[in-house]
XYZ file of N, CA and C in Angstrom:
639
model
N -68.559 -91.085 -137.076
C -67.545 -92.038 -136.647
C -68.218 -93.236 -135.964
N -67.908 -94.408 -136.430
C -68.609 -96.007 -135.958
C -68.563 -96.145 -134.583
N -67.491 -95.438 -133.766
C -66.765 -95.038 -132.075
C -67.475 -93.971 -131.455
N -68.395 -93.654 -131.822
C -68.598 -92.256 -131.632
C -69.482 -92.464 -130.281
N -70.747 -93.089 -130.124
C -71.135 -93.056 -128.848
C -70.152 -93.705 -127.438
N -68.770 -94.739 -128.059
C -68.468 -95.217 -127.082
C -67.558 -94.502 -126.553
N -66.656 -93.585 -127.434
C -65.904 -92.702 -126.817
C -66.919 -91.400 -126.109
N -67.550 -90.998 -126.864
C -68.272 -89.737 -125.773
C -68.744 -90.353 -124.655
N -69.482 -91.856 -124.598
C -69.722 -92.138 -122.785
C -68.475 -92.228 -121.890
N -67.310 -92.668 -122.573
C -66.231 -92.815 -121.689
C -65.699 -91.482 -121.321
N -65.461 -90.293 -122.488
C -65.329 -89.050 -121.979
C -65.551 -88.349 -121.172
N -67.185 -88.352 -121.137
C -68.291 -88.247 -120.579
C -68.332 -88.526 -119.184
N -67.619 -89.661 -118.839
C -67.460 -90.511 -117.191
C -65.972 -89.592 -116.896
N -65.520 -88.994 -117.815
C -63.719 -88.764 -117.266
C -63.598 -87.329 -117.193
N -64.277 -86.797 -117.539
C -64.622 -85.203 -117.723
C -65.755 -84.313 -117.214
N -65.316 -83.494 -116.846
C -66.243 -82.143 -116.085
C -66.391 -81.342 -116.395
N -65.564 -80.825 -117.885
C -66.034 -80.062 -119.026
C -67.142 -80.216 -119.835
N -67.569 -79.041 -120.792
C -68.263 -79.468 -121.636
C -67.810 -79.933 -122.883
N -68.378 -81.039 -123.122
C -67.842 -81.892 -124.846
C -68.646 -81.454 -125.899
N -68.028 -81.215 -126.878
C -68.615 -80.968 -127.952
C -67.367 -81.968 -129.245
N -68.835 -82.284 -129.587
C -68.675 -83.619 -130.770
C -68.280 -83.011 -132.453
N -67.371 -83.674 -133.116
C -67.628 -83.265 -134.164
C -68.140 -84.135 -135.013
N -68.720 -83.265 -136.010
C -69.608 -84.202 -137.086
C -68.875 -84.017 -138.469
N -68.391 -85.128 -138.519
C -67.453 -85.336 -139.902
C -67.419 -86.648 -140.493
N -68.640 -86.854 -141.645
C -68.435 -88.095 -141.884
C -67.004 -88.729 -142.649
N -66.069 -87.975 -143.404
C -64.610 -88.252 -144.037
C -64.205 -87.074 -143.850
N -63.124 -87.210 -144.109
C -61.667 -86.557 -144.559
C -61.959 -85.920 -145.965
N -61.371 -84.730 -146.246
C -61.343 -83.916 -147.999
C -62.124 -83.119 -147.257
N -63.481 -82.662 -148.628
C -63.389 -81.257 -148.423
C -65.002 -81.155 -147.829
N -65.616 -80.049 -148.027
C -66.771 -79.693 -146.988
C -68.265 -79.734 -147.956
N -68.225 -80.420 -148.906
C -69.218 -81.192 -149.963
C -69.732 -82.040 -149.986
N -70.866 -82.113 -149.575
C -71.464 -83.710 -148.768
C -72.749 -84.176 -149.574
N -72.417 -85.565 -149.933
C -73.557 -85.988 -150.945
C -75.201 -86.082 -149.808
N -75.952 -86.604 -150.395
C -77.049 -87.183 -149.683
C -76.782 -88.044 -148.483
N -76.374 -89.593 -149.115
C -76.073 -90.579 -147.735
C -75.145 -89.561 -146.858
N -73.730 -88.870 -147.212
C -73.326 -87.994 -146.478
C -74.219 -87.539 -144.964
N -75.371 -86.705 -145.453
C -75.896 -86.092 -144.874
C -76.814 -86.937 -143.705
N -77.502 -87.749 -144.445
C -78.001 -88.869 -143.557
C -77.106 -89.460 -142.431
N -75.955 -89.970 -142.603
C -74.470 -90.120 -141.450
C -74.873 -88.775 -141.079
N -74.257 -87.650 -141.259
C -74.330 -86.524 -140.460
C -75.159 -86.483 -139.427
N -76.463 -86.514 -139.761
C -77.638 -86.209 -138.735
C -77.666 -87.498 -137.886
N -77.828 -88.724 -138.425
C -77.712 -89.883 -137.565
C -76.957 -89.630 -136.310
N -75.259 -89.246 -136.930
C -74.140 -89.127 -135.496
C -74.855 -87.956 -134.754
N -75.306 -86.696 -135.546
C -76.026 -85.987 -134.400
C -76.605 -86.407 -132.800
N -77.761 -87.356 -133.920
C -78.738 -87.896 -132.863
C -78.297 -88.805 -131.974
N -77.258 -89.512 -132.376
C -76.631 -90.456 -131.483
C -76.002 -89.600 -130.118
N -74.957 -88.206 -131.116
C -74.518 -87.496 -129.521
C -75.274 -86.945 -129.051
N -76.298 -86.281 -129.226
C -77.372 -85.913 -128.323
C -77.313 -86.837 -126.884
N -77.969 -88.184 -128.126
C -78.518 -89.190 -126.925
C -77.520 -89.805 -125.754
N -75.675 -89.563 -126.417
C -75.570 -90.100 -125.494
C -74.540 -88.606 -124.774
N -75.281 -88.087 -124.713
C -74.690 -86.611 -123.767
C -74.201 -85.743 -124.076
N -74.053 -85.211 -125.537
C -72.707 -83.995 -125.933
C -73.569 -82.637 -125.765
N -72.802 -81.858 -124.919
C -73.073 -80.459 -124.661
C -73.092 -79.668 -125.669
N -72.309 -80.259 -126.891
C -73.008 -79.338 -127.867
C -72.063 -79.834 -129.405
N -72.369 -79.255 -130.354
C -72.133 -80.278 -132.002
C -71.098 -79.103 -132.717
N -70.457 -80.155 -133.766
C -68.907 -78.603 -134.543
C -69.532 -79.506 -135.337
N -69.634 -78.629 -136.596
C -69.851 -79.282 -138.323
C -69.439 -78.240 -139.045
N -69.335 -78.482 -140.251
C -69.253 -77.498 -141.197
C -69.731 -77.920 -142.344
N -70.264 -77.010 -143.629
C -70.130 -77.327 -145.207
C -70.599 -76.699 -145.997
N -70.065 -76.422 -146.899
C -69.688 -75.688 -148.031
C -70.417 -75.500 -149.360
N -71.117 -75.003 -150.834
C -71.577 -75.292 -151.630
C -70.194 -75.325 -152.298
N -70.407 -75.818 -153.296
C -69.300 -75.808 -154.481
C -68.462 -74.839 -154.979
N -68.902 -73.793 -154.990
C -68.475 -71.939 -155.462
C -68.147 -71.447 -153.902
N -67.908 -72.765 -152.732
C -66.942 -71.693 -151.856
C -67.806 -70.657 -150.722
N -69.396 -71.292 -150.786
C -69.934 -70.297 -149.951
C -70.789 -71.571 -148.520
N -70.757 -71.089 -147.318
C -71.496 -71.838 -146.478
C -72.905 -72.362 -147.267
N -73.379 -73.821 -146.933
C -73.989 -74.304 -147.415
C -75.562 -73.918 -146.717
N -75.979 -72.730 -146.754
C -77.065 -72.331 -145.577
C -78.529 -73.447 -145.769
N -78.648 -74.068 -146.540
C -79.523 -74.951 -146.825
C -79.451 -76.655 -145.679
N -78.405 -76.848 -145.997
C -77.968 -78.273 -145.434
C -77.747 -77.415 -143.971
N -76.680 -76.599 -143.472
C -76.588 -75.874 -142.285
C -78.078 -75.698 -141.668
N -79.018 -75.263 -142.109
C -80.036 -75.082 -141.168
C -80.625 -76.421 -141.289
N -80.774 -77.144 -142.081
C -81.119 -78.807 -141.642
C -80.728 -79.146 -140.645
N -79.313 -79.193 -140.683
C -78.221 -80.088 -139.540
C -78.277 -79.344 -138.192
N -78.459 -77.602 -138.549
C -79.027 -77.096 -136.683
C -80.342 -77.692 -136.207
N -81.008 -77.568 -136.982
C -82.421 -78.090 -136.044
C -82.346 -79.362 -135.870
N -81.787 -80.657 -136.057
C -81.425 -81.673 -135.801
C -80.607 -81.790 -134.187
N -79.801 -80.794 -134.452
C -78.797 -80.001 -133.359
C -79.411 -79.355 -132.250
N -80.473 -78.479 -132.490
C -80.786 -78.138 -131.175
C -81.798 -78.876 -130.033
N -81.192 -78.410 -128.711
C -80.876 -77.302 -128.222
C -80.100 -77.316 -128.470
N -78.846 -77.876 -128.690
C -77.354 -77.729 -128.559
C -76.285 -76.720 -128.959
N -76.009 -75.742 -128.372
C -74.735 -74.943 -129.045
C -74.461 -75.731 -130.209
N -74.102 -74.770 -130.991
C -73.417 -75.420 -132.380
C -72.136 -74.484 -132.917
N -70.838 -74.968 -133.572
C -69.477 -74.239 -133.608
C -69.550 -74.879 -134.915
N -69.374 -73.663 -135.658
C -68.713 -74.013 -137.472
C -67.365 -74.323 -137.317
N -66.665 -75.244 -137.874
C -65.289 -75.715 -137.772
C -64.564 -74.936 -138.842
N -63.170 -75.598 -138.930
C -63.012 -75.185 -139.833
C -62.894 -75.080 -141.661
N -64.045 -75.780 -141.628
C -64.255 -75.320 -143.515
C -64.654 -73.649 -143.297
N -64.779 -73.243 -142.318
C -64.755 -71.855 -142.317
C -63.767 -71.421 -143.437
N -62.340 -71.536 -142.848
C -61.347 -71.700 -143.688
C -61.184 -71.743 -145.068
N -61.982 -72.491 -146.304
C -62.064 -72.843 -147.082
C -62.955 -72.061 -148.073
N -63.839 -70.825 -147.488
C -64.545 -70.111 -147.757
C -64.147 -69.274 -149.225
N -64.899 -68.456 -150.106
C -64.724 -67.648 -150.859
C -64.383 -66.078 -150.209
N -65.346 -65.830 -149.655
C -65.326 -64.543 -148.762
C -65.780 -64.596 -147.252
N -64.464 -64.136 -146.259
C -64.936 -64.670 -145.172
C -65.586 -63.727 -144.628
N -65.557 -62.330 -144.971
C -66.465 -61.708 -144.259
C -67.958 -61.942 -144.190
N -68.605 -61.937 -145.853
C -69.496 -62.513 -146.324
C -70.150 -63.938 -145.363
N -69.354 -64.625 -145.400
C -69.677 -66.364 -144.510
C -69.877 -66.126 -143.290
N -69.105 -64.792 -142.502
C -68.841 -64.702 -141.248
C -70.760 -63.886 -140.881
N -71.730 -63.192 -141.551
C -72.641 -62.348 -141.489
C -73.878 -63.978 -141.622
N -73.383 -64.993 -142.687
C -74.009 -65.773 -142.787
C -74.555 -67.140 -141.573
N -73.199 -67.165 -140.427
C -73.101 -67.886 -139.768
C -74.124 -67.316 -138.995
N -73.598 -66.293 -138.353
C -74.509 -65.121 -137.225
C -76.043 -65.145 -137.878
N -76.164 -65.306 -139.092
C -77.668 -65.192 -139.327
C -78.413 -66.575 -139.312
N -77.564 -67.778 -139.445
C -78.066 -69.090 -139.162
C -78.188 -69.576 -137.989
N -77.705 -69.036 -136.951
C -77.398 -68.732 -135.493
C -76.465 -69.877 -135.198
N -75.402 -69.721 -135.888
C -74.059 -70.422 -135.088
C -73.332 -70.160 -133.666
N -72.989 -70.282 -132.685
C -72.502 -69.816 -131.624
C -71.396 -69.170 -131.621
N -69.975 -70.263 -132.422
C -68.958 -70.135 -132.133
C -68.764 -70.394 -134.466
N -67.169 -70.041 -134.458
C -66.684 -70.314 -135.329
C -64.982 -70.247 -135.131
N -64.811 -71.405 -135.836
C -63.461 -71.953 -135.485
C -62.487 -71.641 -136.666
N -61.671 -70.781 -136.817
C -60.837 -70.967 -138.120
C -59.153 -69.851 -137.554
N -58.556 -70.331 -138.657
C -57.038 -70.089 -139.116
C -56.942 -68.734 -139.805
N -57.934 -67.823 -139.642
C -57.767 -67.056 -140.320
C -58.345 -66.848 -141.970
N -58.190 -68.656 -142.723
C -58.184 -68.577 -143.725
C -56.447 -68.808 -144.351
N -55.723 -68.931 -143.201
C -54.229 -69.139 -143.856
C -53.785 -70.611 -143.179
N -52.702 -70.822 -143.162
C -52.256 -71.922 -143.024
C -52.079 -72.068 -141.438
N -52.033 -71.439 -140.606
C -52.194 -71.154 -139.286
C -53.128 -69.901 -138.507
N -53.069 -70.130 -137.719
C -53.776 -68.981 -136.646
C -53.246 -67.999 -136.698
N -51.526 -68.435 -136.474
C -50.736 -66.843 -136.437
C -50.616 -66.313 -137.531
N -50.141 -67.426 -139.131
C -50.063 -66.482 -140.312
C -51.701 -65.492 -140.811
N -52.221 -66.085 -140.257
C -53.855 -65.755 -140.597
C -55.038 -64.206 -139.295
N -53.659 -64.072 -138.571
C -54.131 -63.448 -137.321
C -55.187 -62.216 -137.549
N -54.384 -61.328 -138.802
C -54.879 -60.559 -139.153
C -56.045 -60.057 -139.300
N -56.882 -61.502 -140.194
C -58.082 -61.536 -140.928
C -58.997 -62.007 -139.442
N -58.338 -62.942 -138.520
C -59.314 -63.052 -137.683
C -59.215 -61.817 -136.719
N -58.658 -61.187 -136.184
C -58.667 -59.556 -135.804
C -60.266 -59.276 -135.951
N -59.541 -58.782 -137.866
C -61.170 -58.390 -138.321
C -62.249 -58.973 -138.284
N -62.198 -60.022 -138.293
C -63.811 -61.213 -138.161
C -63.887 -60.742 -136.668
N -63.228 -60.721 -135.537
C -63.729 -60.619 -134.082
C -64.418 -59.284 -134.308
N -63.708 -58.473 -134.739
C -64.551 -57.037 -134.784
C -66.027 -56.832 -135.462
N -65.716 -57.313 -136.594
C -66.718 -57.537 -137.398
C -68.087 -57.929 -136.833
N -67.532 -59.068 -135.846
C -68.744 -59.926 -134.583
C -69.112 -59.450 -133.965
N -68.614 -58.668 -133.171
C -69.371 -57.640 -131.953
C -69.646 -58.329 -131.275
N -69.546 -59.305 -130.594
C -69.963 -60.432 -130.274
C -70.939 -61.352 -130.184
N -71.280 -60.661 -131.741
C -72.562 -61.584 -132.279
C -72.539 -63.242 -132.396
N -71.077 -63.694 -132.545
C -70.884 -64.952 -132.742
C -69.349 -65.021 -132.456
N -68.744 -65.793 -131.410
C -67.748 -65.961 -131.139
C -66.237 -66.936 -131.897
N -65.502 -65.834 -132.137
C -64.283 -66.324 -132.969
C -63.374 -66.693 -132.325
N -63.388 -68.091 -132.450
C -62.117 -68.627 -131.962
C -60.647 -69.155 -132.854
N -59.860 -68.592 -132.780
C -58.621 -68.907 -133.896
C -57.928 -70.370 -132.851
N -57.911 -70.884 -134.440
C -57.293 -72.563 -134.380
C -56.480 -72.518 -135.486
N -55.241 -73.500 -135.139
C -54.781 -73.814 -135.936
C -53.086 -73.845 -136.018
N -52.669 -74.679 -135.291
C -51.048 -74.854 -135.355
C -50.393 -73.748 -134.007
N -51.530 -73.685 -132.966
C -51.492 -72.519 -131.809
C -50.818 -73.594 -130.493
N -49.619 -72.920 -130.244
C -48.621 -73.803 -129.325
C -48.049 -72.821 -128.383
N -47.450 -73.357 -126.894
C -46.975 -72.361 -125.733
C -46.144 -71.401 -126.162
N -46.159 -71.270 -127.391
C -44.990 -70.668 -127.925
C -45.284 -69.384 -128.533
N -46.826 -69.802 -129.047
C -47.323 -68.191 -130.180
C -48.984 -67.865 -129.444
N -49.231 -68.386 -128.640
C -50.182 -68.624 -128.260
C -50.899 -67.311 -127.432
N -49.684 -66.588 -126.329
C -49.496 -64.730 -126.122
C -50.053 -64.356 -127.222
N -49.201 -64.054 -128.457
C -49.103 -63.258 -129.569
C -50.615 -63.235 -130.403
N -50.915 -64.666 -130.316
C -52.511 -64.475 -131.600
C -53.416 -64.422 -130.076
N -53.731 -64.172 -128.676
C -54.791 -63.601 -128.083
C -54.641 -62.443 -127.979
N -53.269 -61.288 -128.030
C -53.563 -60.303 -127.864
C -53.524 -59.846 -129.433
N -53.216 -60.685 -130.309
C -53.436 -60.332 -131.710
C -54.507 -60.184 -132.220
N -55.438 -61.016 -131.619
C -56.902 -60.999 -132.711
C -58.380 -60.808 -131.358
N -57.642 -60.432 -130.188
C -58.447 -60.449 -129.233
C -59.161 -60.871 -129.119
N -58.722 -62.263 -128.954
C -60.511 -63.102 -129.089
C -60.330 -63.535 -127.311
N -61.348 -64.256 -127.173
C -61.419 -64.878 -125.590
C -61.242 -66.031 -125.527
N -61.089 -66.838 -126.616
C -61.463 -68.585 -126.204
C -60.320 -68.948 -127.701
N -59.665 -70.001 -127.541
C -58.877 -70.743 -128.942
C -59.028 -72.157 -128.613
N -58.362 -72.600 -129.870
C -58.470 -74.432 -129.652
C -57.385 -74.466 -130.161
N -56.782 -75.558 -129.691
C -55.201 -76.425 -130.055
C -55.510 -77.877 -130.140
N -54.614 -78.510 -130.257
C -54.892 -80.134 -129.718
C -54.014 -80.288 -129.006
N -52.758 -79.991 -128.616
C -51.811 -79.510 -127.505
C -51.569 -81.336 -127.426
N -51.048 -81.788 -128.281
C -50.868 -83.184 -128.383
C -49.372 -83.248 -128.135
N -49.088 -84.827 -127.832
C -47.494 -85.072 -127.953
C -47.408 -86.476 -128.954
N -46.200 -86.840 -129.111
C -46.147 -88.175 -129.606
C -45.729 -89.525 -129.274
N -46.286 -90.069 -128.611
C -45.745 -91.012 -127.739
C -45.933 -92.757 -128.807
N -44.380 -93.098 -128.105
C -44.540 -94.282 -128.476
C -45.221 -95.536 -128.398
N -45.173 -96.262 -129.251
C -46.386 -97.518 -129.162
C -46.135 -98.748 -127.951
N -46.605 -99.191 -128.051
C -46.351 -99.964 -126.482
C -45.933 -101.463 -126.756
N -46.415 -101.598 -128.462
C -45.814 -102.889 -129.205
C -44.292 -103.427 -129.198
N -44.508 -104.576 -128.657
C -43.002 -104.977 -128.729
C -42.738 -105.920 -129.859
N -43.532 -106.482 -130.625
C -43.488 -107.174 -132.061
C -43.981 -106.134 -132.954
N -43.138 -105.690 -133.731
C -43.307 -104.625 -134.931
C -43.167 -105.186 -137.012
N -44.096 -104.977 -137.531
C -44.173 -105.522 -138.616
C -43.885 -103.899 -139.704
N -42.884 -104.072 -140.148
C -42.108 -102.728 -140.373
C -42.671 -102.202 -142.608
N -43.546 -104.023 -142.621
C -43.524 -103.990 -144.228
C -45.150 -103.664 -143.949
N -46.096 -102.992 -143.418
C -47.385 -102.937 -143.284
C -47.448 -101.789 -142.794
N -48.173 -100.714 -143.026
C -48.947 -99.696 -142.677
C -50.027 -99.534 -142.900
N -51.250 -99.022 -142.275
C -52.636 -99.470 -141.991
C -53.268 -97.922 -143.028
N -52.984 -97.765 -143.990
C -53.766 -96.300 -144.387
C -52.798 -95.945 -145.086
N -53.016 -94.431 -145.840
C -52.095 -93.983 -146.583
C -50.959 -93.618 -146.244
N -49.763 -93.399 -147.169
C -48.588 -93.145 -147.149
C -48.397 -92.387 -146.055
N -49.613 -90.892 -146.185
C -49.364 -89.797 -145.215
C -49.554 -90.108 -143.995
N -49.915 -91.235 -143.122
C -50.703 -91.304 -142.376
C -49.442 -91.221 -141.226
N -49.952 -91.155 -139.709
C -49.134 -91.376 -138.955
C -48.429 -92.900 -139.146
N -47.236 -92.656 -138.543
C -46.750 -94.487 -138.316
C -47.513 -95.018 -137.553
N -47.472 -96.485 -137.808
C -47.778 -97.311 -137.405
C -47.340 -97.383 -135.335
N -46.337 -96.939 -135.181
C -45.900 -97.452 -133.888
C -45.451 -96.232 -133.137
N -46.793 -95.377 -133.648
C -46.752 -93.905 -132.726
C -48.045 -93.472 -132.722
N -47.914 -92.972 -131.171
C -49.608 -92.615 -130.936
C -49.548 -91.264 -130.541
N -50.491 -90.326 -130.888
C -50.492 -89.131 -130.628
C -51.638 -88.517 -128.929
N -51.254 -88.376 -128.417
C -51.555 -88.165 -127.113
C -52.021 -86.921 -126.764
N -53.005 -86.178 -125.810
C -52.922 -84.923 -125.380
C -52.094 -85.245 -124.117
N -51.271 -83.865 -124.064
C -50.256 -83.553 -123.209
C -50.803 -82.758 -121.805
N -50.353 -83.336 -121.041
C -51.608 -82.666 -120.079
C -50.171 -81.427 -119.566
N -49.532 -81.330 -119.429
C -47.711 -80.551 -119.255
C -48.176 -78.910 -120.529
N -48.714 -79.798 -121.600
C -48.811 -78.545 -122.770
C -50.191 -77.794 -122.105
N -51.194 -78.501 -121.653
C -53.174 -77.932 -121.673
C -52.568 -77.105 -120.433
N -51.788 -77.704 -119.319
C -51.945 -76.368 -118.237
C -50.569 -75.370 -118.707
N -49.608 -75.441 -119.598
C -48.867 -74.226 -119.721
C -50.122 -73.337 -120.543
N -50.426 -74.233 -121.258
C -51.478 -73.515 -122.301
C -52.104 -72.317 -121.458
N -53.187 -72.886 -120.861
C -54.088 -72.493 -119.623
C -53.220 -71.632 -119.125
N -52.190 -71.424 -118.293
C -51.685 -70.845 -117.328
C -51.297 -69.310 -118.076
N -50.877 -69.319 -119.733
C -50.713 -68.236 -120.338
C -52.073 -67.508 -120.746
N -52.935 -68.156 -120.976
C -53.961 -68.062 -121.074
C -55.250 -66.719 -120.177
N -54.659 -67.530 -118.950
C -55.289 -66.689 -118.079
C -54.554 -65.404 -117.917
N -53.440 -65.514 -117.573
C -52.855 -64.533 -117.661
C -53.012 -63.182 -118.580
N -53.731 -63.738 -119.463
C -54.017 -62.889 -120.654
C -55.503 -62.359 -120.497
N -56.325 -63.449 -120.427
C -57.782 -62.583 -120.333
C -58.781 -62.356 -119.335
């Protein structure tokens, strides 16, 4: 991302957590040409330099299996840094298979839905991946996880840690609106709505949270 060092220094000044960056040069799927890869490692080196506690990437070969070739490129670029497979986890052929592969490339964390369209429809399969881990590599289920189901998939798949974006939608602050222009595709958000983290959603989040583990 062209933003990428200026938002992590500003983060960086606003936060007492640890940040972790993701590395995604586009949108689609987890198949990355050459220049691809070159962006990849570049933004690496950039968050390194300008402070990220640690890097999320993912990618894929063609037939659906982690790309362990390009993956161990892009870790040693990466370390020291913790490193979290995102979710092209998701996108996998066999996740048990991918899940033995991560742990052997030494991933930290891995982020996925199960493999279904959510965390909760997908709870199942991540269950078994936590078990499977022993806590060789930590499973965190993402994916459409709100104050609402959020109980149900930690004591569902017993994991310790999840991700949300726990966002809201807040309106634009524009008072001249041009209603025949949208900046991107059809799908894209509107024009005259901004998506926000909810700080009301991160501590209900949190507050069930603890309660739980």
């Amino acid at each position: 991302s062209p933003s990428l060092p200026g938002l992590l220094q500003v983060v960086k000044q606003c936060v007492r957590v640890p940040v972790f960056v993701m590395i995604r040069p586009r949108g689609g799927d987890f198949l990355y040409s050459d220049r691809e890869v070159e962006v990849m490692k570049a933004d690496i080196r950039l968050a390194k330099l300008h402070g990220a506690d640690g890097l999320v990437f993912g990618a894929l070969t063609e037939d659906g299996r982690i790309d362990t070739e390009l993956c161990t490129a892009l870790l040693a670029v990466c370390r020291p840094l913790p490193v979290t497979f995102h979710r092209a986890f998701d996108m996998v052929h066999d996740p048990l298979v991918a899940l033995e592969t991560l742990i052997s490339l030494g991933f930290e964390r891995v982020l996925t839905s199960g493999c279904d369209s959510s965390a909760l429809e997908g709870l199942s399969l991540i269950k078994r991946l936590a078990e499977q881990a022993k806590g060789r590599i930590v499973v965190v289920p993402g994916g459409g996880i709100t104050e609402r189901n959020l109980q149900r998939i930690l004591e569902g798949s017993t994991a310790s840690e999840f991700h949300c974006s726990a966002r809201s939608a807040r309106d634009s602050g524009m008072k001249f609106r041009n209603p025949n222009v949208a900046m991107g595709a059809s799908f894209s958000a509107p024009e005259y709505s901004i998506k926000v983290a909810d700080v009301a959603k991160v501590r209900t989040l949190n507050a069930i949270a603890k309660n739980i583990l």
